[in-house]
Short mmCIF file of C-alpha atoms and ligand atoms in Angstrom, two decimals:
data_model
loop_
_atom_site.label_atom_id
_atom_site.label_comp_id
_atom_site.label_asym_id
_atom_site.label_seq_id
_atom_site.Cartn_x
_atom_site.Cartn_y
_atom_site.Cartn_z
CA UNK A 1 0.00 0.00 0.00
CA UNK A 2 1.50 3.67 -0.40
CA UNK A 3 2.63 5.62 1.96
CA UNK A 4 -0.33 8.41 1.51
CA UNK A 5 -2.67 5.52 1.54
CA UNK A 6 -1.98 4.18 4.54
CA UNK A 7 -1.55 7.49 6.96
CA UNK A 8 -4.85 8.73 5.34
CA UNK A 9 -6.50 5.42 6.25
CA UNK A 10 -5.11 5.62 9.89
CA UNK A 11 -5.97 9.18 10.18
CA UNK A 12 -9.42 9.08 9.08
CA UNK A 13 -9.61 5.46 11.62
CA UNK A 14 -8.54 7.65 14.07
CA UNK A 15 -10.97 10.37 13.80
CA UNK A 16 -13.75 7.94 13.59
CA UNK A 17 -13.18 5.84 17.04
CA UNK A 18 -12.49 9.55 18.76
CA UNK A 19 -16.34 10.22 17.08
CA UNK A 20 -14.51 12.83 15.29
CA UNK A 21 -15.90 11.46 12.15
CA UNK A 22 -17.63 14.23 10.07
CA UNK A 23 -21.25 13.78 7.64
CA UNK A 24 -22.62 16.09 5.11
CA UNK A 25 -26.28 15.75 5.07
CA UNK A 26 -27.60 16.25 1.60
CA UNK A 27 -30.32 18.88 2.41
CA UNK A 28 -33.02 20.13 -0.30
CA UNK A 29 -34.93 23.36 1.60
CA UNK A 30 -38.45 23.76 1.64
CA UNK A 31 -38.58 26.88 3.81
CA UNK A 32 -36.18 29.30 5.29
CA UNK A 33 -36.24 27.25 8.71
CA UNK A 34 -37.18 23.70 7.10
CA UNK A 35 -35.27 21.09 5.08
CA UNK A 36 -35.99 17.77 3.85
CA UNK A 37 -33.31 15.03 4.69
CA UNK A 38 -33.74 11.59 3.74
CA UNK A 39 -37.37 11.63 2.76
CA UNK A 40 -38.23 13.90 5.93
CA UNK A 41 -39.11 16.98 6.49
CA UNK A 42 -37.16 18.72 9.72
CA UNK A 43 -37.29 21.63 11.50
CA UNK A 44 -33.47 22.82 11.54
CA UNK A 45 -31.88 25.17 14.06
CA UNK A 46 -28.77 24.95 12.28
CA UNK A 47 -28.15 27.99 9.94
CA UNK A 48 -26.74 30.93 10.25
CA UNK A 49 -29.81 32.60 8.16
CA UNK A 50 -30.61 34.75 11.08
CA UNK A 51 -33.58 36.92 9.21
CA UNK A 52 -34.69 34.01 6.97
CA UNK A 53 -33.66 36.14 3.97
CA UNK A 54 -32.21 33.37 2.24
CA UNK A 55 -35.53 32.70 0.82
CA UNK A 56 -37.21 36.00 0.81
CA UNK A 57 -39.31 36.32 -2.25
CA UNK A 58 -37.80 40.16 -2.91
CA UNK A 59 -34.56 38.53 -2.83
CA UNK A 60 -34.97 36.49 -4.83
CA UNK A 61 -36.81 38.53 -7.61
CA UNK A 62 -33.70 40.90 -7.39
CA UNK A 63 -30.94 38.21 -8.00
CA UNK A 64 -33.25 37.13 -11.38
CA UNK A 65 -33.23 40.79 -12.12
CA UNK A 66 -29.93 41.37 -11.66
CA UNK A 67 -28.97 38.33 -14.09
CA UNK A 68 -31.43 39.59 -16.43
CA UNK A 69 -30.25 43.14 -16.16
CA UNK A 70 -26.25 42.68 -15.39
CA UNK A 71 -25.61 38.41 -16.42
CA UNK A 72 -24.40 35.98 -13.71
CA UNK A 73 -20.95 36.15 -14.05
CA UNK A 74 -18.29 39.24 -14.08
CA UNK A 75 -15.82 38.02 -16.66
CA UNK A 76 -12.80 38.54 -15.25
CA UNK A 77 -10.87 40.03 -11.94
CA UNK A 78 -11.85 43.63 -10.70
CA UNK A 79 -8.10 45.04 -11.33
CA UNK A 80 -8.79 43.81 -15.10
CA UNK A 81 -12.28 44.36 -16.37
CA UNK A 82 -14.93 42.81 -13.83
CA UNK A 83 -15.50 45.51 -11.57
CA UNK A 84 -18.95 45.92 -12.92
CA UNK A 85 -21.01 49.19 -12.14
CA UNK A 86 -23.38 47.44 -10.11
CA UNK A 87 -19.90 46.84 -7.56
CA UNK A 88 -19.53 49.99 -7.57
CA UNK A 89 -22.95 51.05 -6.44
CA UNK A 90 -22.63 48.09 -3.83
CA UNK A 91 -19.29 49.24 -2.57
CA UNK A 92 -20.60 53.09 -1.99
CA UNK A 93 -24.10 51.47 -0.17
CA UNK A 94 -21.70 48.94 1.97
CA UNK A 95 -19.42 52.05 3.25
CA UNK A 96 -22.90 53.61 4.09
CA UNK A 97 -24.44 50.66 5.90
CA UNK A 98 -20.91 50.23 7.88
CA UNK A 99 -20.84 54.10 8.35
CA UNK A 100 -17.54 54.29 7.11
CA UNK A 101 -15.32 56.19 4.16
CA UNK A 102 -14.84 53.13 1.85
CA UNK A 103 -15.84 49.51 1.55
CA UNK A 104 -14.27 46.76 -0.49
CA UNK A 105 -16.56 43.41 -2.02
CA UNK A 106 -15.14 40.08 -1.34
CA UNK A 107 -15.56 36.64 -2.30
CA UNK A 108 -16.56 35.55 1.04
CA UNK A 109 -15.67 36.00 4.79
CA UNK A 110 -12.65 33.69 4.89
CA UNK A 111 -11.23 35.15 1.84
CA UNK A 112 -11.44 38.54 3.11
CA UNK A 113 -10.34 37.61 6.62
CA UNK A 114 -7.10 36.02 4.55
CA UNK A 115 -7.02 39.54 2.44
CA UNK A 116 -7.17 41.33 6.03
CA UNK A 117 -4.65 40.16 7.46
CA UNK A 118 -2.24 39.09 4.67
CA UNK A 119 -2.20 43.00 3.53
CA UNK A 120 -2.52 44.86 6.38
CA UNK A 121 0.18 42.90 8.34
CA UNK A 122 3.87 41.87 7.25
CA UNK A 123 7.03 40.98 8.24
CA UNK A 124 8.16 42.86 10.97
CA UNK A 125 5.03 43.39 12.64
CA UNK A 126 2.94 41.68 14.98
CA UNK A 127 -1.06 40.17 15.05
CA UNK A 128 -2.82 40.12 18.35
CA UNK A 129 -5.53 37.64 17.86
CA UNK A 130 -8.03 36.47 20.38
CA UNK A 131 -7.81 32.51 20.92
CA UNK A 132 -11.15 31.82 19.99
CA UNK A 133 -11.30 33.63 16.78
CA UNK A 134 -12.88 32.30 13.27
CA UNK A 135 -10.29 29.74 11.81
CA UNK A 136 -9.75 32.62 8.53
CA UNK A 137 -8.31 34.54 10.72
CA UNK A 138 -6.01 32.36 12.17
CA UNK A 139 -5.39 30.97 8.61
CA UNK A 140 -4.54 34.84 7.18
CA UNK A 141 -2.48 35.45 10.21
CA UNK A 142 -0.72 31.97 9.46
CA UNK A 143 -0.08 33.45 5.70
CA UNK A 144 0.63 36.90 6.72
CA UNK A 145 4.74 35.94 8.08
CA UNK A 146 3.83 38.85 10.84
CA UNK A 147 4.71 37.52 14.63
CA UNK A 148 1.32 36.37 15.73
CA UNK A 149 0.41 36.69 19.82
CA UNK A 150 -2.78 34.28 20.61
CA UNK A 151 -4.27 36.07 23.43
CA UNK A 152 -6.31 34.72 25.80
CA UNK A 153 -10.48 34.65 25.28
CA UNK A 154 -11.69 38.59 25.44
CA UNK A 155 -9.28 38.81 28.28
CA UNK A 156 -8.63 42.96 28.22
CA UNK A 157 -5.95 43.27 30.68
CA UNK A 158 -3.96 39.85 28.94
CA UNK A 159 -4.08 41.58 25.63
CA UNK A 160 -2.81 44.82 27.21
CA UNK A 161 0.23 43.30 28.83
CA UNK A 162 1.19 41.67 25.09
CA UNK A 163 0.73 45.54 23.52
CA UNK A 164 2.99 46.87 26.04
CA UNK A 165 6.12 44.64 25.77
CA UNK A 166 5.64 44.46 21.83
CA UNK A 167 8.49 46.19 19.87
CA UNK A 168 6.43 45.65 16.47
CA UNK A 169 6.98 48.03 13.29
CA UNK A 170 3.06 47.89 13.52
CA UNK A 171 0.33 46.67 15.40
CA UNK A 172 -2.71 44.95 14.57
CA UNK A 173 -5.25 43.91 16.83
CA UNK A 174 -8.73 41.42 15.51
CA UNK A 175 -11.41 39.90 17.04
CA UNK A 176 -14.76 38.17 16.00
CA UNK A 177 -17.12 40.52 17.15
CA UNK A 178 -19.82 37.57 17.93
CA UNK A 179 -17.82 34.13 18.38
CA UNK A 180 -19.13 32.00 16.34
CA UNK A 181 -19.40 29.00 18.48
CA UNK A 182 -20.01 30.32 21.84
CA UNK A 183 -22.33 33.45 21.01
CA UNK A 184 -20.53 35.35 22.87
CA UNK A 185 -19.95 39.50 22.20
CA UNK A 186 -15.74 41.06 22.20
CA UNK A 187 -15.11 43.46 24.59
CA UNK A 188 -15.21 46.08 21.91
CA UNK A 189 -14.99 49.16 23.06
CA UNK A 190 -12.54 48.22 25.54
CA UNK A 191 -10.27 46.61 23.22
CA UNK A 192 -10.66 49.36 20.82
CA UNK A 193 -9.71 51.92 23.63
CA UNK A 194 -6.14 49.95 23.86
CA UNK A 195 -5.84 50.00 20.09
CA UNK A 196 -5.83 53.94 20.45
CA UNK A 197 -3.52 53.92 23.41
CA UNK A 198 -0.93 50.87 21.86
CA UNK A 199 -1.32 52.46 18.48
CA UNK A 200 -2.66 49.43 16.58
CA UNK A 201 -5.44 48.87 14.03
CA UNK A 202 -8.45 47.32 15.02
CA UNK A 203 -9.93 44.65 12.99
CA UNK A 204 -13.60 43.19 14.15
CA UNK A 205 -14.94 40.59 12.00
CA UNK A 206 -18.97 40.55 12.53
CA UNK A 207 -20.57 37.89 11.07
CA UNK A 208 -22.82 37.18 13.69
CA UNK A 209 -23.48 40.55 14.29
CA UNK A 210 -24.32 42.08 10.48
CA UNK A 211 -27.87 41.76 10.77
CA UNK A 212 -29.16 41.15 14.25
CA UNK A 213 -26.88 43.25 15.86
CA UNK A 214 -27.48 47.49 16.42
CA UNK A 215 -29.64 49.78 14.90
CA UNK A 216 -31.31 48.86 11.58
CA UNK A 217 -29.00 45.67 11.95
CA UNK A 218 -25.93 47.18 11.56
CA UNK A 219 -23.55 45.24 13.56
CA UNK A 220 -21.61 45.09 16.40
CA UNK A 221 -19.39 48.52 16.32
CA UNK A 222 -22.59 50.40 15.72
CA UNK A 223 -24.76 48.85 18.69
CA UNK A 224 -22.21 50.38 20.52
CA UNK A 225 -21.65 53.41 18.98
CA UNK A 226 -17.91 53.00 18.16
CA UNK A 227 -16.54 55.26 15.70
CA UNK A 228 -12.76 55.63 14.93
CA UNK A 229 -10.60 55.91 12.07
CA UNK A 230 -8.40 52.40 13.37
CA UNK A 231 -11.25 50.34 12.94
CA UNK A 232 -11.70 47.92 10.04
CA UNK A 233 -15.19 46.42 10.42
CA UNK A 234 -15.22 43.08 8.22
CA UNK A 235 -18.96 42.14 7.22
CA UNK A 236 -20.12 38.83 5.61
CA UNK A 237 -22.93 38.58 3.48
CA UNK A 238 -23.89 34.84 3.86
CA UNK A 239 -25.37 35.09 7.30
CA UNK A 240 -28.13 37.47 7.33
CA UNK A 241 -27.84 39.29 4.32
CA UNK A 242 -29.04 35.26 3.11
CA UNK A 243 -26.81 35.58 0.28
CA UNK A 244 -23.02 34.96 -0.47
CA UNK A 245 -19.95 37.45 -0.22
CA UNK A 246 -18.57 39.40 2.25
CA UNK A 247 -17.19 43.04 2.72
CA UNK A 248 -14.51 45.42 4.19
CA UNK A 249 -14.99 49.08 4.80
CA UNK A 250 -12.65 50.99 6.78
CA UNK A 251 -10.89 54.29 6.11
CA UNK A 252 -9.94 54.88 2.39
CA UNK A 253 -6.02 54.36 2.69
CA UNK A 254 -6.87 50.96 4.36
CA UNK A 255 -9.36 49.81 1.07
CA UNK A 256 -6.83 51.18 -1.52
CA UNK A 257 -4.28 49.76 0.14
CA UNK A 258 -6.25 46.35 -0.25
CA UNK A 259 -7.19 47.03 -3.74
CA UNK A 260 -3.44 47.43 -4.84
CA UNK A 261 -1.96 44.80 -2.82
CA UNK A 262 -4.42 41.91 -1.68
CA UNK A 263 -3.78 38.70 -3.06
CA UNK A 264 -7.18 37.16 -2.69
CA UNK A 265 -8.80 40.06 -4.39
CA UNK A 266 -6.50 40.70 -6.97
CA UNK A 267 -6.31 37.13 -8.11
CA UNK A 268 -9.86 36.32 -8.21
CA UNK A 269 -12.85 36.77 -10.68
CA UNK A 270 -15.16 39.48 -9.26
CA UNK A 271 -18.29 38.05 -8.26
CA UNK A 272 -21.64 37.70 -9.97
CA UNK A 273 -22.55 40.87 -10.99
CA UNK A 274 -26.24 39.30 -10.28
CA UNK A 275 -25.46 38.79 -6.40
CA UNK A 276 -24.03 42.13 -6.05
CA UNK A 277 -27.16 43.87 -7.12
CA UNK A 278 -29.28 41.18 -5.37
CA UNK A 279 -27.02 42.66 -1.96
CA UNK A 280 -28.60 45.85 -2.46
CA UNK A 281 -31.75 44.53 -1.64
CA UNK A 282 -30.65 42.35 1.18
CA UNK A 283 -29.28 45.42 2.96
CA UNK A 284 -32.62 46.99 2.27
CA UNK A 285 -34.54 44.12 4.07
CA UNK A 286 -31.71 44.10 6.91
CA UNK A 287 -32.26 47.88 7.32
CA UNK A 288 -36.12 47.37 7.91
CA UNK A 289 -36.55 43.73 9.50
CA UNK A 290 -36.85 45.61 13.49
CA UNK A 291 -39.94 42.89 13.95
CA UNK A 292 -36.74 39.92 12.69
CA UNK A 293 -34.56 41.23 15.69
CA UNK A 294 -36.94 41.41 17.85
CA UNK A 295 -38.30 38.14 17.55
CA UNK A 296 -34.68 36.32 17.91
CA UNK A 297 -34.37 38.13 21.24
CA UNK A 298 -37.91 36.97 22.84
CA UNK A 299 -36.62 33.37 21.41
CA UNK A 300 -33.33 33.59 22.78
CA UNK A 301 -35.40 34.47 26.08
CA UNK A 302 -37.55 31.53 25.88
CA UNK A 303 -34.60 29.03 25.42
CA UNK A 304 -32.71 30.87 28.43
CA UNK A 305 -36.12 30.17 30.29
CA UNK A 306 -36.20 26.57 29.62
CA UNK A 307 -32.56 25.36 29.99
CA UNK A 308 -33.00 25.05 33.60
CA UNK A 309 -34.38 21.92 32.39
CA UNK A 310 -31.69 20.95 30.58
CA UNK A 311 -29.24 20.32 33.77
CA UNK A 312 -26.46 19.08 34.36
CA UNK A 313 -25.80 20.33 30.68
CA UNK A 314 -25.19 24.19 30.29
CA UNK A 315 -26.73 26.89 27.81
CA UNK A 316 -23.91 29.49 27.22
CA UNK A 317 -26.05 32.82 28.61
CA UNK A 318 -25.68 34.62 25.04
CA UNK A 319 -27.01 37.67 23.79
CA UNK A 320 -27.15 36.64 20.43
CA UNK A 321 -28.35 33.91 17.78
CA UNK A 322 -26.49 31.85 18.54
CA UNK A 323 -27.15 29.76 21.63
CA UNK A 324 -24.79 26.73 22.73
CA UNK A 325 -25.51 24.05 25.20
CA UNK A 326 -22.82 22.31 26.56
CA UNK A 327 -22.31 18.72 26.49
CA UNK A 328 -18.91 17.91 26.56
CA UNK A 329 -18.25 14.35 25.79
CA UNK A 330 -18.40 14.10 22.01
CA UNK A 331 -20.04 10.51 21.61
CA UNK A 332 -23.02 12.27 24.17
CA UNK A 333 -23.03 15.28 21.99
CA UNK A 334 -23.98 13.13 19.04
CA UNK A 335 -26.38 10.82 20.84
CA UNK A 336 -28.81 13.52 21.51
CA UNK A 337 -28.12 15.24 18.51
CA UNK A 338 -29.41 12.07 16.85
CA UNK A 339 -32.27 12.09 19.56
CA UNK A 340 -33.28 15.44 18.54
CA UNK A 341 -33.20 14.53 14.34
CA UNK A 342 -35.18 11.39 15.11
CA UNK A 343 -37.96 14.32 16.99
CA UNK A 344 -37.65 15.82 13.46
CA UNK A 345 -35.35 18.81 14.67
CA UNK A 346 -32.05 19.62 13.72
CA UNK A 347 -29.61 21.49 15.87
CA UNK A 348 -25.99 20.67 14.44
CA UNK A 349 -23.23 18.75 17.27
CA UNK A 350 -20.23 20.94 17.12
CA UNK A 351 -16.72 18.88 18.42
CA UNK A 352 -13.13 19.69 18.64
CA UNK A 353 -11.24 20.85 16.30
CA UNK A 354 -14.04 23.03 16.16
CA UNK A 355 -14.37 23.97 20.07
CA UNK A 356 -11.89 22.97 22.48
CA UNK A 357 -11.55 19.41 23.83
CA UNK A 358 -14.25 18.74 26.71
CA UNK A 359 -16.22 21.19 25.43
CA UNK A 360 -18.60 19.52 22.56
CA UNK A 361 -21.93 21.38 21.80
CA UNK A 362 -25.26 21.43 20.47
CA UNK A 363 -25.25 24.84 18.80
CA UNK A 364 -28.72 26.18 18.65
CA UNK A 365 -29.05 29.19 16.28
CA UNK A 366 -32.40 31.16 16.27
CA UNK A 367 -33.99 32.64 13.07
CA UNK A 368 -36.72 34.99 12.99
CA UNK A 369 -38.08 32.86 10.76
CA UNK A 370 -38.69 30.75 13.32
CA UNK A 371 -42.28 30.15 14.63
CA UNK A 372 -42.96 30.30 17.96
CA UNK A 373 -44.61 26.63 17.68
CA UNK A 374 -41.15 25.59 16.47
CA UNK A 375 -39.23 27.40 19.86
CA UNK A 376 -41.74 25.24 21.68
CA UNK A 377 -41.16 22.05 20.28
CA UNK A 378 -37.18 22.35 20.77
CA UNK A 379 -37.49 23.17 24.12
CA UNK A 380 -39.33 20.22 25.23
CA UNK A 381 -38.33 17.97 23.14
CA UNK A 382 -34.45 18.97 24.37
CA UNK A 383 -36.02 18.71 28.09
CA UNK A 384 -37.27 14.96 27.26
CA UNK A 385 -34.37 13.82 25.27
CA UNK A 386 -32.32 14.93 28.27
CA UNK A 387 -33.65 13.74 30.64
CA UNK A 388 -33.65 10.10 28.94
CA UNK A 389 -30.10 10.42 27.95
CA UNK A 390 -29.00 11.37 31.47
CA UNK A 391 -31.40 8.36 33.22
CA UNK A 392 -29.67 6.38 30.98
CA UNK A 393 -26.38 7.02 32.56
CA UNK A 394 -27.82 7.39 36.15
C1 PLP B 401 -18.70 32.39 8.78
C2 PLP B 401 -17.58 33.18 9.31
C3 PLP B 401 -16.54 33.63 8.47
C4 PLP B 401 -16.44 33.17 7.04
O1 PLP B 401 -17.38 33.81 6.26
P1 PLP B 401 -17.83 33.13 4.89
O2 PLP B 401 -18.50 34.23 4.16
O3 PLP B 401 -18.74 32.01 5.26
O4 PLP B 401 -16.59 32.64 4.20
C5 PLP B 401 -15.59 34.46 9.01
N1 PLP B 401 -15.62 34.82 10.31
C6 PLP B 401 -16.58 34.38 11.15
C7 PLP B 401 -16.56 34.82 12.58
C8 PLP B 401 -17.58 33.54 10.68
O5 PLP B 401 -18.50 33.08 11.51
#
């Protein structure tokens, strides 16, 4: 047998008796909040389509419109000749949505995390990253040859005492905004006050935030009324916009400095022409969707209601979306995941290398298009699967 053959055979072994293993269920949607797997219909809580956009009928008469109107693909890169009009437009309405100078399209959220970090850090200088960030950022910080300092989960005063010893030709500070798997909110305006006083930038990536997050949904930095000219607020677009793509906006040296220089962007075909006018709308429907945000929040109330039931396992108290209840073990993680699909509801089992050993996870995400017949159903069907699972052990 080769040699490839036979580590990749051990390796993936390995991953499977550790219930490691990892499935792609084939899903075909039938409504922003329900898919049919295997012949059945379930009720998932297990996307991150926080307004339940990603089927909105405006939304979707706008991307047919803007193939009609524009075609579905751009042609070539945006440095050669596929930086379309319609980009343009969607570039000036992203600054405004973000409140800032400039904003720059991307591909996606990990390929403008990658862009981020790759061109606004270099040799010689040093990333501050928070230890639970989004893997792209870890990944750009990886590719960016700056010195990288992991610093400990939103820990303020840890992050300080790295700024103060750092001898860096610059600094660059980023954080999720929203952490992805634990829901839980960055100190922002905290770290943001040590960026001014250590003379770094400031990158937040809000994925989770974009949407449900601030006035007219628009994120994290403005919930909080943060405005300075070191921030560089990353936005994706496959979250609640319901769409695909992602975006940058930050002061204009930063986005021209990207536009000249990042790899990622300047080495890729611009993106459908179609999906950037269809964005136009979705940040139209984010602006407006107030009854969206406020139904997540009296769900996420509901589910912090009921998880006193849920003991000895642990709902993560978040503000957000996103809503994790800690299992731990990984094989029990599964076993009432699979509990839960056989109920007909889907809430996804998140294990290491995702989350940190020990710390396995159903992770319940809310949508607003959610019923509140659906919020019902998860919560006591979680209570009774529980409660079996645990008498099982007892
Ligand atoms: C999803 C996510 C990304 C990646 O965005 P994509 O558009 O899906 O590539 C980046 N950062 C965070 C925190 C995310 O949750």
């Amino acid at each position: 047998m080769s040699t490839w053959r036979k580590r990749f055979l051990a390796d993936a072994a390995q991953w499977r008796s550790a219930g490691l293993e990892r499935k792609r269920r084939v899903v075909r949607p039938v409504s922003a909040t329900t898919v049919e797997v295997d012949g059945k219909i379930i009720t998932a809580f297990a996307s991150n389509d926080y307004l339940g956009l990603s089927r909105h009928p405006r939304l979707i008469e706008a991307l047919a419109e803007g193939a009609r109107r524009f075609g579905v693909g751009a042609g070539a890169s945006h440095l050669v000749s596929g930086h379309h009009a319609v980009h343009e437009e969607l570039e000036h309405e992203l600054a405004r949505f973000a409140g800032k100078p400039a904003a720059l399209a991307c591909m996606n959220g990990y390929v403008a995390n990658v862009a981020l970090m790759t061109t606004l850090a270099g040799a010689g200088d040093t990333i501050f990253s928070d230890e639970l960030n989004h893997a792209s950022i870890v990944d750009g910080a990886r590719l960016s040859r700056a010195a990288v300092k992991v610093y400990p989960h939103v820990d303020v005063d840890g992050l300080e005492s790295q700024l103060k010893s750092s001898g860096a030709g610059h600094k660059l500070v980023v954080t999720d905004a929203v952490f992805s798997m634990d829901g839980d909110v960055a100190p922002l305006r905290e770290l943001l006050a040590l960026c001014e006083r250590y003379d770094a930038l400031f990158v937040v990536d809000d994925a989770h935030g974009l949407g449900v997050w601030g006035p007219e949904g628009r994120g994290s930095l403005q919930a909080l009324g943060l405005q300075s000219s070191s921030i560089v607020y990353m936005g994706t677009l496959g979250k609640s916009a319901g769409l695909s793509g992602a975006f940058i906006a930050a002061d204009r040296l930063i986005i021209e400095r990207l536009i000249q220089r990042a790899r990622p962007y300047v080495f890729s075909t611009a993106s459908s022409p179609a999906l950037a006018h269809a964005t136009l709308t979705a940040l139209e429907l984010i602006r407006s969707d107030e009854a969206g945000r406020a139904r997540i929040a009296a769900y996420r109330d509901r589910l912090q209601r009921a998880s006193s039931e849920w003991r000895p396992y642990r709902l993560l108290s978040s503000a957000t979306a996103i809503q994790p209840l800690i299992i731990g073990d990984n094989t029990a993680t599964v076993e009432i995941a699979e509990a839960l699909l056989a109920e007909g509801l889907w809430v996804p089992a998140i294990r290491p290398p995702t989350v940190p050993e020990g710390t396995s996870r159903l992770r319940i995400t809310l949508s607003a298009a959610h019923s509140d017949a659906d919020i019902d159903r998860l919560c006591t069907t979680l209570s009774h699967v529980i409660a079996s699972a645990t008498a099982d052990q007892a």
